[in-house]
XYZ file of N, CA and C in Angstrom:
594
model
N 35.282 6.601 7.602
C 36.462 7.480 7.287
C 35.954 8.131 5.864
N 36.117 9.527 5.775
C 35.213 10.733 4.956
C 35.496 10.830 3.340
N 35.372 10.875 2.976
C 36.302 11.230 2.093
C 35.579 12.470 0.728
N 36.069 13.253 1.128
C 35.579 14.626 -0.524
C 35.924 14.545 -1.078
N 34.870 14.061 -2.418
C 35.171 14.637 -4.125
C 34.096 15.916 -4.268
N 34.613 16.442 -4.802
C 34.036 17.841 -4.752
C 32.873 18.382 -3.742
N 32.161 18.848 -4.023
C 32.011 19.789 -2.189
C 30.776 18.965 -2.088
N 30.327 17.161 -2.213
C 30.182 16.135 -1.179
C 30.664 15.560 -0.667
N 30.101 15.391 0.594
C 31.496 14.396 1.512
C 30.721 12.844 1.023
N 31.566 11.802 1.006
C 30.952 10.253 0.910
C 31.781 9.679 1.703
N 30.505 9.137 3.082
C 31.098 8.334 4.318
C 31.597 7.352 3.261
N 32.334 6.441 3.829
C 33.127 4.824 3.331
C 33.185 4.276 4.957
N 33.134 3.057 4.883
C 34.023 2.000 6.147
C 35.475 2.041 5.240
N 36.140 1.062 6.384
C 37.192 0.683 5.768
C 36.776 -0.119 4.434
N 35.827 -1.359 4.956
C 35.841 -1.995 3.637
C 35.123 -1.519 2.644
N 34.628 -0.788 2.378
C 34.427 0.523 0.976
C 33.276 0.469 1.305
N 31.931 -0.211 1.718
C 30.760 -0.268 1.848
C 30.324 0.827 2.859
N 29.535 1.138 1.792
C 28.762 3.252 2.309
C 28.536 2.601 3.823
N 28.809 3.436 4.386
C 28.129 4.067 5.848
C 26.796 3.665 6.208
N 25.913 3.985 5.572
C 24.179 4.273 5.120
C 24.035 2.285 4.473
N 24.787 1.780 3.851
C 24.256 0.950 4.127
C 24.349 0.034 4.950
N 25.377 0.028 5.683
C 25.784 -0.843 7.156
C 24.665 -0.305 7.971
N 24.421 0.992 8.085
C 23.249 1.020 8.911
C 21.637 0.621 8.176
N 21.360 0.514 6.967
C 20.792 -0.457 6.774
C 21.083 -2.086 7.170
N 22.249 -2.390 7.014
C 22.083 -3.793 7.267
C 22.103 -4.172 8.914
N 21.976 -2.960 9.862
C 22.284 -3.510 10.661
C 20.843 -2.952 11.083
N 20.189 -2.259 10.753
C 18.294 -1.942 11.063
C 18.341 -3.250 11.238
N 17.965 -3.370 9.491
C 16.660 -4.981 9.072
C 17.513 -5.724 10.001
N 18.355 -6.171 10.260
C 18.827 -6.899 11.095
C 18.450 -6.579 12.514
N 18.142 -5.564 12.768
C 16.844 -6.052 14.626
C 15.676 -5.742 14.372
N 15.556 -5.440 12.782
C 13.785 -5.640 12.469
C 13.953 -6.527 12.655
N 14.439 -7.642 11.569
C 13.949 -9.108 11.628
C 14.680 -9.456 13.349
N 15.019 -9.476 14.030
C 15.369 -9.788 15.576
C 13.490 -9.685 16.210
N 13.244 -7.950 15.855
C 12.371 -7.554 16.469
C 10.832 -8.460 16.550
N 11.199 -9.291 14.860
C 9.618 -9.356 14.184
C 10.217 -10.974 15.046
N 11.201 -11.867 14.825
C 11.152 -13.024 15.506
C 10.737 -12.827 16.733
N 10.551 -12.349 17.415
C 10.247 -12.601 19.077
C 9.684 -11.352 19.355
N 8.981 -10.742 18.955
C 7.746 -10.180 19.810
C 6.769 -10.127 18.965
N 6.635 -9.926 17.190
C 5.592 -10.211 16.018
C 5.004 -11.789 15.537
N 5.406 -12.284 14.979
C 5.621 -13.907 14.515
C 4.598 -14.714 15.422
N 3.663 -15.144 14.812
C 2.629 -16.134 15.381
C 2.395 -15.858 17.309
N 2.355 -14.319 17.324
C 1.505 -13.151 18.038
C -0.126 -13.041 17.643
N -0.650 -12.908 18.290
C -2.609 -13.227 17.867
C -2.249 -11.678 17.286
N -1.699 -10.331 17.113
C -2.454 -9.209 15.746
C -1.925 -9.718 15.234
N -0.267 -11.007 14.776
C 0.249 -11.364 13.306
C -1.032 -12.135 12.723
N -1.391 -13.384 14.224
C -2.633 -14.121 13.343
C -3.914 -13.047 12.802
N -4.527 -12.930 13.283
C -4.984 -11.026 12.783
C -5.536 -10.672 11.927
N -4.179 -10.532 11.649
C -3.333 -9.869 10.091
C -3.715 -10.926 9.082
N -2.986 -11.463 9.782
C -2.751 -13.214 8.048
C -4.321 -13.011 7.896
N -5.362 -13.687 8.878
C -6.668 -13.693 9.103
C -7.342 -12.655 8.005
N -7.152 -11.913 8.481
C -7.960 -10.196 7.448
C -7.094 -9.877 6.346
N -6.246 -10.557 5.444
C -5.779 -10.602 4.420
C -6.593 -11.651 3.685
N -6.280 -13.127 4.321
C -7.254 -14.095 3.861
C -8.568 -13.661 3.382
N -9.090 -13.018 4.304
C -10.420 -13.284 4.498
C -11.354 -11.601 3.014
N -10.164 -10.695 2.772
C -9.939 -9.619 2.408
C -10.111 -10.186 0.739
N -9.151 -10.815 0.834
C -9.254 -11.983 -0.850
C -10.285 -12.439 -0.829
N -9.848 -13.001 -0.627
C -11.317 -14.442 -0.943
C -12.798 -13.423 -1.078
N -13.737 -12.780 -0.435
C -14.548 -11.760 -0.416
C -14.059 -10.828 -1.576
N -12.951 -10.561 -2.151
C -12.910 -9.707 -3.562
C -12.961 -10.663 -3.894
N -12.191 -12.211 -4.255
C -12.437 -12.835 -5.554
C -13.835 -12.571 -5.804
N -15.076 -13.793 -4.413
C -15.816 -14.051 -4.760
C -17.017 -12.626 -5.541
N -16.531 -11.709 -4.955
C -17.597 -10.230 -5.505
C -17.234 -10.157 -6.810
N -15.753 -10.482 -7.467
C -15.149 -10.042 -8.691
C -15.929 -10.348 -10.273
N -16.008 -9.516 -10.822
C -16.794 -9.927 -12.008
C -15.857 -10.279 -12.464
N -16.014 -12.077 -12.677
C -14.886 -12.735 -13.539
C -15.054 -12.524 -14.879
N -15.596 -11.699 -15.651
C -15.526 -11.809 -17.593
C -14.985 -10.477 -17.841
N -15.190 -9.596 -16.506
C -14.006 -8.406 -17.041
C -13.237 -9.112 -15.815
N -12.369 -9.927 -15.487
C -11.243 -10.093 -14.630
C -10.328 -9.577 -15.253
N -9.727 -9.235 -16.281
C -8.190 -8.165 -17.020
C -8.805 -6.837 -16.362
N -9.907 -6.621 -17.009
C -10.010 -4.913 -16.068
C -9.881 -5.140 -14.910
N -10.062 -5.579 -14.078
C -10.217 -5.201 -13.092
C -9.364 -5.220 -12.369
N -8.260 -6.562 -13.221
C -7.093 -6.959 -12.403
C -6.546 -6.015 -12.338
N -6.299 -5.053 -13.533
C -5.221 -4.267 -14.044
C -5.450 -2.712 -12.852
N -6.896 -2.351 -12.941
C -7.477 -1.658 -11.883
C -6.578 -2.321 -10.324
N -6.245 -3.061 -9.712
C -6.073 -4.186 -8.480
C -5.225 -3.523 -8.754
N -4.546 -3.670 -10.111
C -2.658 -3.930 -9.443
C -1.593 -2.367 -9.632
N -2.498 -1.987 -10.633
C -2.167 -0.302 -9.950
C -2.218 0.334 -9.213
N -4.022 0.388 -8.649
C -3.568 0.440 -7.137
C -2.763 0.389 -5.917
N -2.561 -1.254 -6.398
C -1.447 -1.728 -5.584
C 0.497 -1.109 -5.859
N 0.293 -0.991 -7.110
C 1.801 -0.244 -6.822
C 1.574 0.945 -6.419
N 0.773 1.646 -7.056
C 1.298 3.364 -5.951
C 1.201 2.947 -4.893
N 0.235 2.670 -4.014
C -0.059 1.932 -2.763
C 1.370 1.509 -1.860
N 2.169 0.745 -2.977
C 3.225 0.581 -2.127
C 4.245 1.632 -2.509
N 4.567 2.370 -3.164
C 5.181 3.494 -3.640
C 4.934 4.516 -2.330
N 3.629 4.584 -2.435
C 3.548 6.027 -1.228
C 3.379 4.989 -0.014
N 3.303 4.523 0.271
C 3.709 3.407 1.477
C 5.261 3.221 2.053
N 5.709 3.073 1.231
C 7.346 3.186 1.068
C 8.235 4.433 1.327
N 7.873 5.542 0.729
C 7.322 6.505 1.316
C 7.280 7.207 2.468
N 6.684 6.621 2.739
C 6.040 7.154 4.132
C 6.729 6.516 5.495
N 7.363 5.383 5.214
C 7.673 5.161 6.117
C 8.971 5.370 6.099
N 10.003 5.275 4.887
C 10.891 5.757 4.595
C 11.260 7.549 5.233
N 10.501 8.062 5.661
C 9.996 9.568 5.783
C 9.115 9.733 6.660
N 9.240 8.015 7.871
C 8.766 8.331 9.051
C 7.163 9.479 9.154
N 6.295 9.422 8.388
C 5.119 9.363 8.256
C 4.327 8.735 9.514
N 4.267 7.430 9.243
C 3.825 6.793 9.948
C 4.601 4.810 9.961
N 4.272 4.173 10.627
C 4.716 3.090 10.575
C 3.687 1.363 10.762
N 4.313 0.338 10.960
C 3.419 -0.818 11.264
C 4.106 -1.590 12.195
N 3.591 -1.368 13.745
C 3.695 -2.008 14.401
C 4.281 -4.092 14.040
N 3.447 -4.305 13.066
C 3.397 -5.571 13.285
C 3.040 -6.432 11.494
N 3.933 -6.770 11.098
C 3.796 -7.448 9.794
C 4.404 -9.466 9.940
N 3.223 -9.290 8.836
C 3.050 -9.992 8.291
C 4.309 -11.052 8.301
N 5.155 -10.192 7.295
C 6.630 -10.850 6.751
C 7.904 -9.170 7.305
N 8.834 -10.272 7.128
C 9.348 -8.964 8.483
C 10.154 -8.254 7.396
N 10.957 -8.290 6.456
C 12.016 -8.134 5.318
C 11.273 -6.333 4.289
N 10.164 -6.861 3.966
C 9.282 -6.006 3.260
C 7.611 -5.496 3.928
N 7.945 -4.178 4.542
C 6.605 -4.133 5.472
C 5.549 -3.166 4.608
N 5.711 -2.769 4.054
C 5.108 -2.415 2.513
C 3.957 -3.776 1.924
N 4.416 -4.615 1.852
C 3.856 -5.704 1.271
C 3.033 -6.209 2.735
N 2.752 -5.803 3.771
C 1.945 -6.440 4.659
C 1.083 -5.429 5.099
N 1.139 -4.414 4.462
C 0.348 -2.884 5.334
C -0.966 -3.212 5.338
N -2.281 -3.313 5.607
C -3.342 -3.395 5.554
C -3.906 -2.441 4.280
N -3.329 -1.397 4.184
C -4.085 -0.200 3.422
C -3.248 -1.084 1.672
N -2.379 -2.217 2.018
C -1.917 -2.500 0.787
C -3.367 -3.753 0.075
N -3.599 -4.374 0.781
C -4.675 -4.822 0.333
C -6.548 -4.872 0.282
N -6.162 -3.697 1.382
C -7.675 -2.431 1.685
C -7.698 -2.109 0.616
N -6.793 -0.777 -0.288
C -7.417 0.017 -1.212
C -7.396 -1.111 -2.198
N -6.736 -1.277 -3.015
C -6.747 -2.362 -4.528
C -8.336 -2.900 -3.997
N -8.492 -3.931 -2.787
C -9.453 -4.669 -3.553
C -11.108 -3.627 -3.346
N -10.809 -2.319 -2.358
C -12.189 -1.948 -1.969
C -12.697 -0.893 -3.084
N -11.579 -0.395 -3.392
C -11.975 0.612 -5.039
C -12.038 -0.828 -6.265
N -11.175 -1.701 -5.751
C -11.690 -2.023 -7.551
C -13.135 -2.964 -7.767
N -13.535 -3.199 -6.897
C -15.215 -3.764 -6.058
C -15.609 -2.126 -6.865
N -15.302 -0.880 -6.417
C -16.728 0.264 -6.713
C -16.244 0.150 -8.524
N -15.110 0.114 -8.222
C -15.091 0.804 -9.848
C -15.606 -0.458 -11.088
N -15.531 -1.436 -10.884
C -16.567 -2.372 -11.004
C -17.709 -2.691 -11.302
N -18.553 -2.069 -9.780
C -19.793 -1.576 -9.539
C -20.354 -0.684 -10.180
N -19.452 0.284 -9.931
C -19.947 2.168 -10.978
C -19.218 2.325 -11.720
N -20.015 1.589 -12.146
C -19.366 2.243 -13.942
C -19.193 3.892 -14.662
N -19.907 5.060 -13.812
C -20.448 6.171 -14.728
C -18.909 6.965 -13.284
N -18.700 8.101 -14.211
C -17.507 8.937 -13.498
C -18.474 9.514 -12.354
N -19.492 10.148 -11.803
C -20.379 10.229 -11.260
C -20.373 9.761 -9.631
N -21.329 8.630 -9.851
C -21.122 7.893 -9.193
C -20.157 6.682 -8.768
N -18.278 6.934 -9.314
C -17.423 6.219 -8.783
C -16.758 7.247 -8.022
N -16.775 8.547 -8.388
C -16.353 9.236 -7.312
C -16.868 9.695 -5.682
N -18.867 9.559 -6.156
C -19.235 9.896 -4.867
C -19.028 7.943 -3.900
N -19.228 7.083 -4.648
C -18.107 5.864 -3.913
C -16.919 5.700 -3.718
N -16.521 6.322 -4.849
C -14.524 6.605 -4.172
C -14.803 8.508 -2.578
N -15.570 8.977 -2.185
C -15.194 9.150 -1.709
C -16.070 8.232 0.118
N -16.940 7.740 0.065
C -17.546 7.032 0.957
C -16.983 6.004 1.298
N -15.775 5.092 0.765
C -14.801 4.175 0.609
C -13.580 4.976 1.256
N -13.193 6.088 1.175
C -11.811 6.249 1.574
C -12.406 6.982 2.945
N -13.783 7.862 2.634
C -14.049 8.087 4.773
C -13.937 6.695 5.602
N -14.269 5.144 4.650
C -14.876 4.901 5.770
C -12.599 3.968 6.256
N -11.562 4.166 4.923
C -11.089 3.530 5.584
C -10.118 4.282 6.147
N -9.839 5.661 5.871
C -9.100 7.050 6.626
C -9.620 6.834 8.698
N -11.206 6.826 8.147
C -11.728 7.806 9.238
C -12.048 6.244 10.277
N -12.737 5.284 9.848
C -12.127 3.997 10.912
C -11.837 2.878 10.802
N -11.586 2.645 9.447
C -9.999 1.542 9.373
C -9.076 1.836 9.896
N -8.752 3.128 9.682
C -7.079 3.963 10.450
C -6.995 3.701 12.137
N -8.360 4.541 12.239
C -7.900 4.416 14.055
C -8.395 3.313 14.604
N -9.109 2.481 14.260
C -8.718 0.873 14.607
C -7.524 0.291 14.576
N -6.992 0.238 13.420
C -6.190 -0.360 13.399
C -5.099 0.260 14.326
N -4.995 1.999 14.513
C -4.336 2.725 15.559
C -4.321 2.040 16.740
N -5.681 2.469 17.509
C -6.157 1.907 18.687
C -5.361 0.158 18.543
N -5.304 -0.634 17.849
C -5.324 -1.630 17.752
C -3.653 -2.756 17.458
N -3.264 -1.214 17.480
C -1.500 -1.086 17.688
C -1.275 -1.647 15.721
N -1.653 -1.570 15.041
C -1.610 -2.374 14.089
C -0.516 -1.383 13.296
N -1.076 -0.107 12.809
C -1.083 1.512 12.426
C -0.310 2.875 13.478
N 0.260 3.239 13.510
C 0.700 4.039 14.206
C 1.607 5.275 13.094
N 0.093 6.081 13.557
C 0.407 7.757 12.249
C 1.658 8.097 13.576
N 2.975 8.456 13.078
C 4.498 9.279 13.097
C 3.120 11.483 12.713
N 3.718 11.880 11.538
C 3.515 13.025 11.727
C 2.469 12.848 10.909
N 1.567 11.799 10.333
C 1.093 11.771 9.325
C -0.752 12.282 10.115
N -1.752 12.746 9.217
C -2.922 12.820 9.303
C -3.950 12.247 9.451
N -5.068 11.468 9.766
C -5.817 10.716 9.143
C -6.754 11.354 7.762
N -6.926 12.587 7.242
C -7.334 13.489 6.137
C -6.714 13.798 5.702
N -5.131 13.572 5.889
C -4.179 13.524 4.358
C -4.659 11.927 4.013
N -4.273 10.299 4.688
C -5.453 9.791 3.612
C -6.408 9.882 3.348
N -7.714 10.443 3.472
C -9.252 10.761 2.656
C -8.362 11.994 2.087
N -7.667 12.728 1.089
C -7.822 12.675 0.587
C -6.693 12.205 -0.538
N -5.898 11.205 0.335
C -4.397 10.707 -1.066
C -5.556 10.102 -1.329
N -6.713 8.740 -0.589
C -7.719 8.028 -1.437
C -8.589 8.282 -2.498
N -8.748 9.087 -2.002
C -9.752 9.307 -3.282
C -9.018 9.835 -3.987
N -7.591 10.610 -4.332
C -6.853 11.330 -5.334
C -6.526 9.316 -6.523
N -6.204 9.161 -5.657
C -5.589 6.944 -6.458
C -6.760 6.408 -6.563
N -7.848 6.674 -6.155
C -8.459 5.851 -6.893
C -9.514 6.616 -8.268
N -8.877 7.790 -8.032
C -9.854 8.566 -9.352
C -8.337 8.801 -10.560
N -6.997 8.437 -10.004
C -6.395 8.679 -10.995
C -6.318 7.785 -11.007
N -6.318 6.223 -10.510
C -6.340 5.416 -11.220
C -7.133 4.421 -12.195
N -8.533 5.427 -12.302
C -9.634 5.195 -12.559
C -9.677 5.167 -14.366
N -9.046 6.629 -14.258
C -8.382 7.082 -15.357
C -7.520 6.818 -16.363
N -6.020 6.159 -15.061
C -5.649 5.224 -16.250
C -5.971 4.274 -16.848
N -6.320 3.061 -16.543
C -7.377 2.036 -16.536
C -8.024 2.106 -18.104
N -9.365 3.527 -17.496
C -10.209 3.356 -18.753
C -9.231 4.105 -20.321
N -8.268 5.116 -20.348
C -7.102 5.627 -20.809
C -6.710 4.397 -21.622
N -5.440 3.765 -20.929
C -5.572 2.330 -21.798
C -6.444 1.660 -22.083
N -7.658 1.217 -21.422
C -8.445 0.252 -22.153
C -8.720 1.505 -23.692
N -8.810 2.343 -24.200
C -9.352 3.178 -25.081
C -7.868 3.161 -25.554
N -7.079 3.300 -25.024
C -5.518 2.861 -26.251
C -6.003 1.492 -27.118
N -6.386 0.564 -26.216
C -5.733 -0.437 -26.590
C -7.062 -0.863 -27.511
N -8.195 -0.709 -27.506
C -9.577 -0.934 -28.262
C -8.990 -0.086 -29.311
N -8.382 0.732 -29.821
C -8.848 2.046 -31.149
C -7.076 1.292 -31.646
N -6.184 0.480 -30.694
C -5.415 -0.134 -31.837
C -5.802 -1.464 -32.345
N -6.931 -1.989 -32.236
C -7.074 -3.037 -32.012
C -8.091 -2.793 -33.579
N -8.833 -1.533 -33.725
C -9.437 -1.170 -34.654
C -8.626 -1.111 -35.427
N -7.545 -0.490 -35.383
C -6.120 0.235 -36.799
C -5.334 -0.986 -36.542
N -5.247 -1.978 -36.684
C -3.789 -2.983 -37.347
C -2.869 -2.060 -37.077
N -2.134 -2.645 -37.427
C -0.283 -2.043 -38.125
C -0.396 -2.276 -39.245
């Protein structure tokens, strides 16, 4: 049923639920069924789960616990931005993940969602100067974009649709530098506030 309001038509089903919501329900059901039938407990699923556990364990071991709030802030901000970008990328069909650890929210199981926060937060911890951090970020971005992503594509864990690896390279560097600037700014504001309590 089409209802016109002004210049933009709004598509409604008989029950009053917008057609795009019905389509979303259908896509979710198809995705869940595919996950249950083809992904869950398969070798690639176990590989992803193991990779997540090993990555988080290695990150925790390398983490400077004395700077825990600062490093966690860097990792969380990176995760939030990465989730947003990943959601846009999937929605715009720039890339996809053929295998997911969880079926409903693929972005939280995307490999880059664990790789970016862990790698760049350790770089943030280890390289306090802007220049050394920028160099480390370029190196990490290169490894992630030109080594890890092609390996994941080869293993059918990541699929480029209209995206290119060098886009990821530039995006990763931008994210790393922006988050560093954000964390430093937040810490400076907090330090000034402590020095001048109201």
